[in-house]
Structure formats: C-alpha cells, structure tokens
Amino acid sequence: MALNEFIAELDGVLQEATAAFAAAADNDALEEARVAFLGAKKGRLRAAQKGMGGVDADDRPQAGQRLNDVKRAIETAFEEAERRIATGAADAAASGPAFDRTLPGSEYRVGSLHPITQTIEELKDIMGRLGFTVADGPEIEDERHNFEALNIPREHPARDPLDNFYLSTAEKTADGLDLLMRSQTSTVQIRVMEHTPPPVRIISLGRVYRPDEADRTHYPMFHQMEGLMVDEGVTMADLKSVLRMFASSYLGSDVRVRFRPSFFPFTEPSVEADFEWNGEWIEFGGAGMVDPNVFTAVGYDPESVTGFAFGLGVERLCMRRHNLADIRDLFTNDVRFLRQF
Ligand code: DAH
C-alpha cells in the first residue's frame, strides 16, 4: 500500500472519531464511540494500523509517526468530550430541577426567646421607664449577702440546710463564709448598697434556688425581680405607687394593688403585695420598707435615708400573662410548648 493511501485512511478515522466523540451526549454514548475507534481489538484505529504492513519499508517510519499523531489526536478528542459531559452534568446538578413557582415554600423555622426571657425583658422595660436601672449579682452567694446583711441571723430558720442548697462545706469564701445557691435576689440589694452611695433605684432579675419538690406551682429553681429604692424621704406611698404603675403596665390598665401585713427580716414594716387580676386578688411577692439594720450592715446611715424593697416571682407574672397552669412546662424544654411564644 502506498504511503498516501495509508495516511488518507488514518485521516478518515480521525475525522469520524472526532465527530462521533463530539456527538456523544452522555457517558454511555461516549464509551461506545471510544470502543468503536480506540478499542484494542476491534477498534477502527487498530484496523487501520494493520494497513501499515503493506506500506513500503522505506516509508514505514513516516507511516508510524503519522499513526502516533493520529492516535494522540483521537485520544485528545475523547478527553475533551469526557470533560464536556462531566461539566454538563455538574451544571445540571447545580441548577437542579426546573423551578416550579406554584409549589408551596418550605417552612423556615426561626427560634424565639424563652417565655421567661421575654417576661424579663418586658419587666426591665417597664421598670426602666420608672427610672430603675438593672443590677446583677452572683447565683452562688455567701451567707453574708444571702442572710446576715439582710438581717437574717444565724439561728433563723430560713438558714436551715434543709431549706437551702449549700455548697459542700469544703467550699467557703476566703474569710470562711459558707456558700450557697442564692435563695433570693435580695442579695443584690446588699451588693449594690455596699459599693454605691445613696440614692439607689435598681431592679435585679435572676434565678434563685430552693430545695422544693416540683409541682404545678413550685420548682427548685425560679426567677425573681428584686426592686430597691433608697433616698431621703422615700415612703410606703412611693412603694405602693411604683407597684401599682408596674402592675398596670404589665397586667393591663388600672390594676389595683393591695398590701397585707407580713414579715420579712430585711423590711419593717413588711407586706405581701397582691394585684387584682380578672376580679381575683393574686399574691405576686413581698415588699416593705428597708429595715434600718440592713442600712447599717452596708454602711448607710438609717437616720438620713429611707427606702423600699420588693421581690416578685417572675414565673408567676409570666404564667398569669399567658394563662399557664403548670410551672414545669417552662423548664422541660418541650419545643411543642415553647414554640407557642
Ligand atoms: N426575698 C423575699 C423572698 O424571696 C421576697 C422579698 C420580700 C423581697 C420583701 C423583698 C422584700 O425585697 O422587701 O421571699
């Protein structure tokens, strides 16, 4: 066979192979074309190669060179087609199925603040408008701030280990005071007055801990809002108006407030504060005029200032507002319940 005949044959194969690879729409079609042209046994190139035996011996090196070039060109065309199909598949996957604007959208689930957190934010807001700033104190307290400075002496039943979460006796303050999970936010009154001279007008919101059995109205951890106002000439009338304005803002317009005589070691006189809510009198917490012993304990002069204090249960406020029957629902973290707020 003449050299030019052999070359014409090779070029024909190259042209057809390139066209076949370019036409292949997917991997299966491309593979079929690959076997047809590059297949080691029955491929077209292999068949054409056999013609080399008929080429004059002198022209064989040139024929072999041409064969190699054509083979490489066919392989390149194959790889190109392979890449084209792969990118096409990736593009298709990225753009996904055709967009159907008539399908309902998928729900985007957004979290929300816990009802107690929402209540706390609202209480801060209301009290802020009445001029009270927010103060904080630690949840692990020493017996001075939780009891002693609040006029609760060592032998007082409120300090009973059975009624408090004391830390292990190995853990004490540097000056040897016992530590406990605070049982009331009244501790913050002491912490604030210790480092701020009067006048003082603060609230403090946070967790308190008591070893109570959990039931519909009790939980071993709950929240209180403490309030403290100290200045020259503060009276019980101020206490009552602040609580009335607070109750009206939180529960609705013009809520009546009732004081019943009570006792707390850190106030004198002391009262239970009831709010009238839907025709019912409901107890929301304790209050009173700051006991002179408390002022003395923090270095205030009880002859020159007076003050009132109150402590309200945050859960109670939250439960009234949302008509909740069981305090435990607030803390079992069931999203079916929490999602409603
Ligand atoms: N600390 C009291 C309690 O946990 C509540 C309380 C009563 C706070 C009277 C006060 C107050 O500030 O004046 O039961």
Short mmCIF file of C-alpha atoms in Angstrom, two decimals, residues 39-321:
data_model
loop_
_atom_site.label_atom_id
_atom_site.label_comp_id
_atom_site.label_asym_id
_atom_site.label_seq_id
_atom_site.Cartn_x
_atom_site.Cartn_y
_atom_site.Cartn_z
CA GLY A 39 -10.82 -0.38 21.09
CA ALA A 40 -7.69 -2.58 21.33
CA LYS A 41 -9.17 -5.49 19.35
CA LYS A 42 -11.87 -4.27 17.02
CA GLY A 43 -11.32 -0.53 17.09
CA ARG A 44 -11.16 1.38 13.80
CA LEU A 45 -7.70 2.72 14.57
CA ARG A 46 -6.44 -0.77 15.29
CA ALA A 47 -7.87 -1.93 11.95
CA ALA A 48 -6.25 0.96 10.10
CA GLN A 49 -2.95 0.19 11.80
CA LYS A 50 -2.92 -3.19 10.12
CA GLY A 51 -2.54 -1.42 6.75
CA MET A 52 0.95 -0.41 7.80
CA GLY A 53 2.23 -3.87 6.87
CA GLY A 54 1.53 -3.01 3.22
CA VAL A 55 3.44 0.29 3.23
CA ASP A 56 6.86 0.28 1.60
CA ALA A 57 9.62 -0.46 4.07
CA ASP A 58 11.24 2.93 3.35
CA ASP A 59 8.05 4.79 4.17
CA ARG A 60 7.28 2.88 7.37
CA PRO A 61 8.95 5.31 9.81
CA GLN A 62 6.88 8.14 8.38
CA ALA A 63 3.75 5.98 8.49
CA GLY A 64 4.45 5.04 12.13
CA GLN A 65 4.95 8.70 13.01
CA ARG A 66 1.64 9.58 11.39
CA LEU A 67 -0.11 6.74 13.18
CA ASN A 68 1.11 8.03 16.55
CA ASP A 69 -0.01 11.59 15.77
CA VAL A 70 -3.47 10.46 14.75
CA LYS A 71 -3.79 8.24 17.81
CA ARG A 72 -2.89 11.10 20.10
CA ALA A 73 -5.36 13.41 18.29
CA ILE A 74 -8.17 10.89 18.72
CA GLU A 75 -7.35 10.47 22.41
CA THR A 76 -7.38 14.22 22.89
CA ALA A 77 -10.78 14.46 21.20
CA PHE A 78 -12.02 11.72 23.53
CA GLU A 79 -10.77 13.52 26.67
CA GLU A 80 -12.35 16.75 25.53
CA ALA A 81 -15.70 15.02 25.10
CA GLU A 82 -15.31 13.42 28.52
CA ARG A 83 -14.78 16.85 30.14
CA ARG A 84 -17.68 18.36 28.24
CA ILE A 85 -20.06 15.68 29.51
CA ALA A 86 -18.77 15.94 33.11
CA THR A 87 -19.23 19.74 33.30
CA GLY A 88 -22.64 19.44 31.70
CA ALA A 89 -23.71 17.00 34.42
CA ALA A 90 -22.35 19.25 37.17
CA ASP A 91 -24.14 22.28 35.75
CA ALA A 92 -27.36 20.35 35.55
CA ALA A 93 -26.98 19.20 39.16
CA ALA A 94 -26.26 22.77 40.32
CA SER A 95 -29.25 24.29 38.65
CA GLY A 96 -31.43 21.46 39.93
CA PRO A 97 -34.79 20.52 38.56
CA ALA A 98 -36.72 23.26 36.85
CA PHE A 99 -38.10 25.82 39.34
CA ASP A 100 -41.80 25.44 39.98
CA ARG A 101 -43.19 28.69 41.38
CA THR A 102 -46.53 27.08 42.16
CA LEU A 103 -45.14 24.71 44.83
CA PRO A 104 -45.64 25.80 48.47
CA GLY A 105 -42.43 27.16 50.01
CA SER A 106 -40.52 25.20 52.63
CA GLU A 107 -41.08 26.50 56.15
CA TYR A 108 -38.15 28.44 57.60
CA ARG A 109 -38.06 27.64 61.31
CA VAL A 110 -36.86 30.58 63.37
CA GLY A 111 -36.11 30.24 67.07
CA SER A 112 -37.51 32.65 69.64
CA LEU A 113 -36.74 33.85 73.13
CA HIS A 114 -37.86 31.68 76.04
CA PRO A 115 -41.09 32.98 77.64
CA ILE A 116 -39.24 33.72 80.88
CA THR A 117 -36.62 35.69 78.97
CA GLN A 118 -39.37 37.59 77.19
CA THR A 119 -41.00 38.35 80.53
CA ILE A 120 -37.70 39.53 82.00
CA GLU A 121 -37.11 41.83 79.02
CA GLU A 122 -40.56 43.33 79.45
CA LEU A 123 -40.13 43.82 83.20
CA LYS A 124 -36.82 45.59 82.62
CA ASP A 125 -38.50 47.78 80.08
CA ILE A 126 -41.38 48.76 82.36
CA MET A 127 -39.18 49.38 85.39
CA GLY A 128 -36.68 51.24 83.21
CA ARG A 129 -39.41 53.73 82.36
CA LEU A 130 -39.96 54.22 86.10
CA GLY A 131 -36.27 55.11 86.47
CA PHE A 132 -34.93 51.78 87.75
CA THR A 133 -31.62 50.53 86.34
CA VAL A 134 -30.66 46.87 86.22
CA ALA A 135 -28.15 45.41 88.68
CA ASP A 136 -26.75 41.89 88.80
CA GLY A 137 -25.34 39.57 91.39
CA PRO A 138 -23.85 36.08 91.50
CA GLU A 139 -26.01 32.95 91.76
CA ILE A 140 -23.50 31.36 94.13
CA GLU A 141 -23.64 33.58 97.18
CA ASP A 142 -22.07 33.73 100.61
CA GLU A 143 -24.10 33.68 103.81
CA ARG A 144 -23.38 37.36 104.46
CA HIS A 145 -25.14 38.56 101.31
CA ASN A 146 -27.89 35.93 101.34
CA PHE A 147 -28.67 36.21 105.08
CA GLU A 148 -26.50 38.11 107.54
CA ALA A 149 -26.59 41.58 105.98
CA LEU A 150 -30.29 41.07 105.26
CA ASN A 151 -30.90 40.85 108.99
CA ILE A 152 -31.33 37.09 108.96
CA PRO A 153 -29.20 35.91 111.90
CA ARG A 154 -27.52 32.52 112.18
CA GLU A 155 -30.27 30.89 114.24
CA HIS A 156 -33.02 31.97 111.82
CA PRO A 157 -34.94 29.02 110.32
CA ALA A 158 -34.53 30.46 106.79
CA ARG A 159 -30.88 29.42 107.01
CA ASP A 160 -31.71 25.77 107.67
CA PRO A 161 -29.58 23.49 105.47
CA LEU A 162 -32.76 21.59 104.58
CA ASP A 163 -34.25 24.72 103.04
CA ASN A 164 -31.22 25.80 101.03
CA PHE A 165 -28.72 24.45 98.52
CA TYR A 166 -25.48 24.90 100.45
CA LEU A 167 -22.28 24.06 98.63
CA SER A 168 -20.11 21.36 100.18
CA THR A 169 -18.61 22.50 103.48
CA ALA A 170 -15.17 22.34 101.86
CA GLU A 171 -16.10 25.36 99.73
CA LYS A 172 -16.12 28.65 101.57
CA THR A 173 -15.17 32.25 100.88
CA ALA A 174 -11.66 33.47 101.70
CA ASP A 175 -12.98 34.70 105.09
CA GLY A 176 -14.57 31.35 105.88
CA LEU A 177 -18.18 32.12 104.98
CA ASP A 178 -20.45 29.31 103.78
CA LEU A 179 -21.56 29.38 100.17
CA LEU A 180 -24.96 28.51 98.76
CA MET A 181 -27.07 28.85 95.63
CA ARG A 182 -28.81 32.12 96.43
CA SER A 183 -32.34 31.57 97.74
CA GLN A 184 -33.48 35.12 96.91
CA THR A 185 -32.43 38.08 94.78
CA SER A 186 -32.47 40.31 97.88
CA THR A 187 -28.72 39.54 97.92
CA VAL A 188 -28.33 42.11 95.14
CA GLN A 189 -29.70 44.86 97.40
CA ILE A 190 -26.68 44.28 99.63
CA ARG A 191 -24.20 44.05 96.76
CA VAL A 192 -25.43 47.31 95.25
CA MET A 193 -25.56 49.31 98.50
CA GLU A 194 -22.11 48.04 99.53
CA HIS A 195 -20.49 49.87 96.65
CA THR A 196 -22.95 52.64 95.76
CA PRO A 197 -23.81 55.59 97.99
CA PRO A 198 -27.48 56.61 98.05
CA PRO A 199 -29.66 57.45 96.19
CA VAL A 200 -30.26 53.99 94.70
CA ARG A 201 -33.00 52.88 92.34
CA ILE A 202 -32.39 49.40 90.94
CA ILE A 203 -34.06 46.20 89.95
CA SER A 204 -32.37 42.82 89.67
CA LEU A 205 -33.73 39.86 87.78
CA GLY A 206 -32.36 36.39 88.05
CA ARG A 207 -32.51 32.82 89.21
CA VAL A 208 -32.93 31.66 92.77
CA TYR A 209 -32.75 28.14 94.16
CA ARG A 210 -34.65 26.26 96.86
CA PRO A 211 -34.96 22.53 97.52
CA ASP A 212 -38.69 22.46 96.81
CA GLU A 213 -40.48 19.47 95.33
CA ALA A 214 -41.54 20.34 91.78
CA ASP A 215 -45.31 20.61 91.30
CA ARG A 216 -47.66 22.85 89.36
CA THR A 217 -46.59 25.97 91.24
CA HIS A 218 -43.14 25.09 92.59
CA TYR A 219 -39.79 24.38 91.03
CA PRO A 220 -36.36 24.12 92.70
CA MET A 221 -35.15 26.97 90.50
CA PHE A 222 -37.17 30.03 89.64
CA HIS A 223 -36.74 33.74 88.93
CA GLN A 224 -37.36 36.83 90.97
CA MET A 225 -37.46 40.53 90.27
CA GLU A 226 -35.99 42.44 93.15
CA GLY A 227 -36.53 46.16 93.46
CA LEU A 228 -34.80 48.66 95.73
CA MET A 229 -35.21 52.39 96.05
CA VAL A 230 -33.31 54.36 98.66
CA ASP A 231 -33.23 58.12 99.08
CA GLU A 232 -34.11 60.82 101.54
CA GLY A 233 -37.80 60.71 102.34
CA VAL A 234 -38.86 57.58 100.48
CA THR A 235 -42.16 56.32 101.91
CA MET A 236 -44.51 53.42 101.65
CA ALA A 237 -46.70 55.56 99.41
CA ASP A 238 -43.83 55.52 96.88
CA LEU A 239 -43.69 51.75 97.15
CA LYS A 240 -47.38 51.41 96.51
CA SER A 241 -47.40 53.79 93.55
CA VAL A 242 -44.42 52.12 91.93
CA LEU A 243 -46.02 48.69 92.32
CA ARG A 244 -49.34 49.99 91.06
CA MET A 245 -47.77 51.59 88.00
CA PHE A 246 -45.81 48.42 87.42
CA ALA A 247 -48.86 46.14 87.75
CA SER A 248 -50.93 48.38 85.49
CA SER A 249 -48.24 48.37 82.80
CA TYR A 250 -47.69 44.64 82.96
CA LEU A 251 -51.17 43.24 83.52
CA GLY A 252 -53.35 45.90 81.90
CA SER A 253 -54.77 49.26 82.65
CA ASP A 254 -55.50 50.35 86.20
CA VAL A 255 -54.73 47.25 88.25
CA ARG A 256 -55.44 47.65 91.95
CA VAL A 257 -52.72 46.79 94.47
CA ARG A 258 -53.39 45.52 97.97
CA PHE A 259 -50.93 45.31 100.87
CA ARG A 260 -51.37 42.69 103.60
CA PRO A 261 -49.24 42.86 106.75
CA SER A 262 -46.41 40.35 106.73
CA PHE A 263 -42.92 39.79 107.99
CA PHE A 264 -39.53 39.76 106.32
CA PRO A 265 -36.35 40.18 108.35
CA PHE A 266 -34.99 42.83 105.97
CA THR A 267 -38.06 45.09 105.88
CA GLU A 268 -40.01 46.90 108.58
CA PRO A 269 -42.91 47.16 108.09
CA SER A 270 -43.32 44.26 105.66
CA VAL A 271 -46.22 43.45 103.36
CA GLU A 272 -47.44 40.86 100.92
CA ALA A 273 -48.30 42.60 97.67
CA ASP A 274 -51.45 41.39 95.88
CA PHE A 275 -52.60 42.57 92.43
CA GLU A 276 -56.19 42.40 91.36
CA TRP A 277 -56.35 40.38 88.18
CA ASN A 278 -59.60 39.41 86.46
CA GLY A 279 -61.57 40.05 89.65
CA GLU A 280 -59.21 37.93 91.76
CA TRP A 281 -56.57 39.05 94.26
CA ILE A 282 -53.30 37.36 93.46
CA GLU A 283 -50.15 37.42 95.55
CA PHE A 284 -47.14 38.42 93.49
CA GLY A 285 -44.49 38.80 96.20
CA GLY A 286 -43.24 40.56 99.27
CA ALA A 287 -42.25 44.15 99.92
CA GLY A 288 -41.65 46.65 102.65
CA MET A 289 -39.55 49.49 103.99
CA VAL A 290 -35.86 48.61 104.24
CA ASP A 291 -35.01 47.65 107.82
CA PRO A 292 -32.52 50.06 109.49
CA ASN A 293 -30.32 47.06 110.34
CA VAL A 294 -29.83 46.44 106.62
CA PHE A 295 -28.71 50.03 106.10
CA THR A 296 -26.29 49.72 108.97
CA ALA A 297 -24.89 46.46 107.55
CA VAL A 298 -23.98 48.19 104.26
CA GLY A 299 -22.71 51.40 105.85
CA TYR A 300 -25.72 53.62 105.11
CA ASP A 301 -26.99 55.98 107.78
CA PRO A 302 -30.53 54.87 108.68
CA GLU A 303 -31.15 58.32 110.18
CA SER A 304 -30.69 60.11 106.85
CA VAL A 305 -32.18 57.74 104.25
CA THR A 306 -35.21 55.52 103.92
CA GLY A 307 -36.10 53.04 101.22
CA PHE A 308 -38.44 50.42 99.99
CA ALA A 309 -37.76 46.99 98.57
CA PHE A 310 -39.82 44.34 96.86
CA GLY A 311 -39.39 40.86 95.45
CA LEU A 312 -41.76 39.45 92.84
CA GLY A 313 -41.93 36.00 91.29
CA VAL A 314 -41.19 36.19 87.56
CA GLU A 315 -42.79 32.83 86.75
CA ARG A 316 -45.97 33.91 88.45
CA LEU A 317 -46.11 37.06 86.33
CA CYS A 318 -45.36 35.12 83.16
CA MET A 319 -47.91 32.40 83.96
CA ARG A 320 -50.66 34.91 84.70
CA ARG A 321 -49.99 36.79 81.50
#
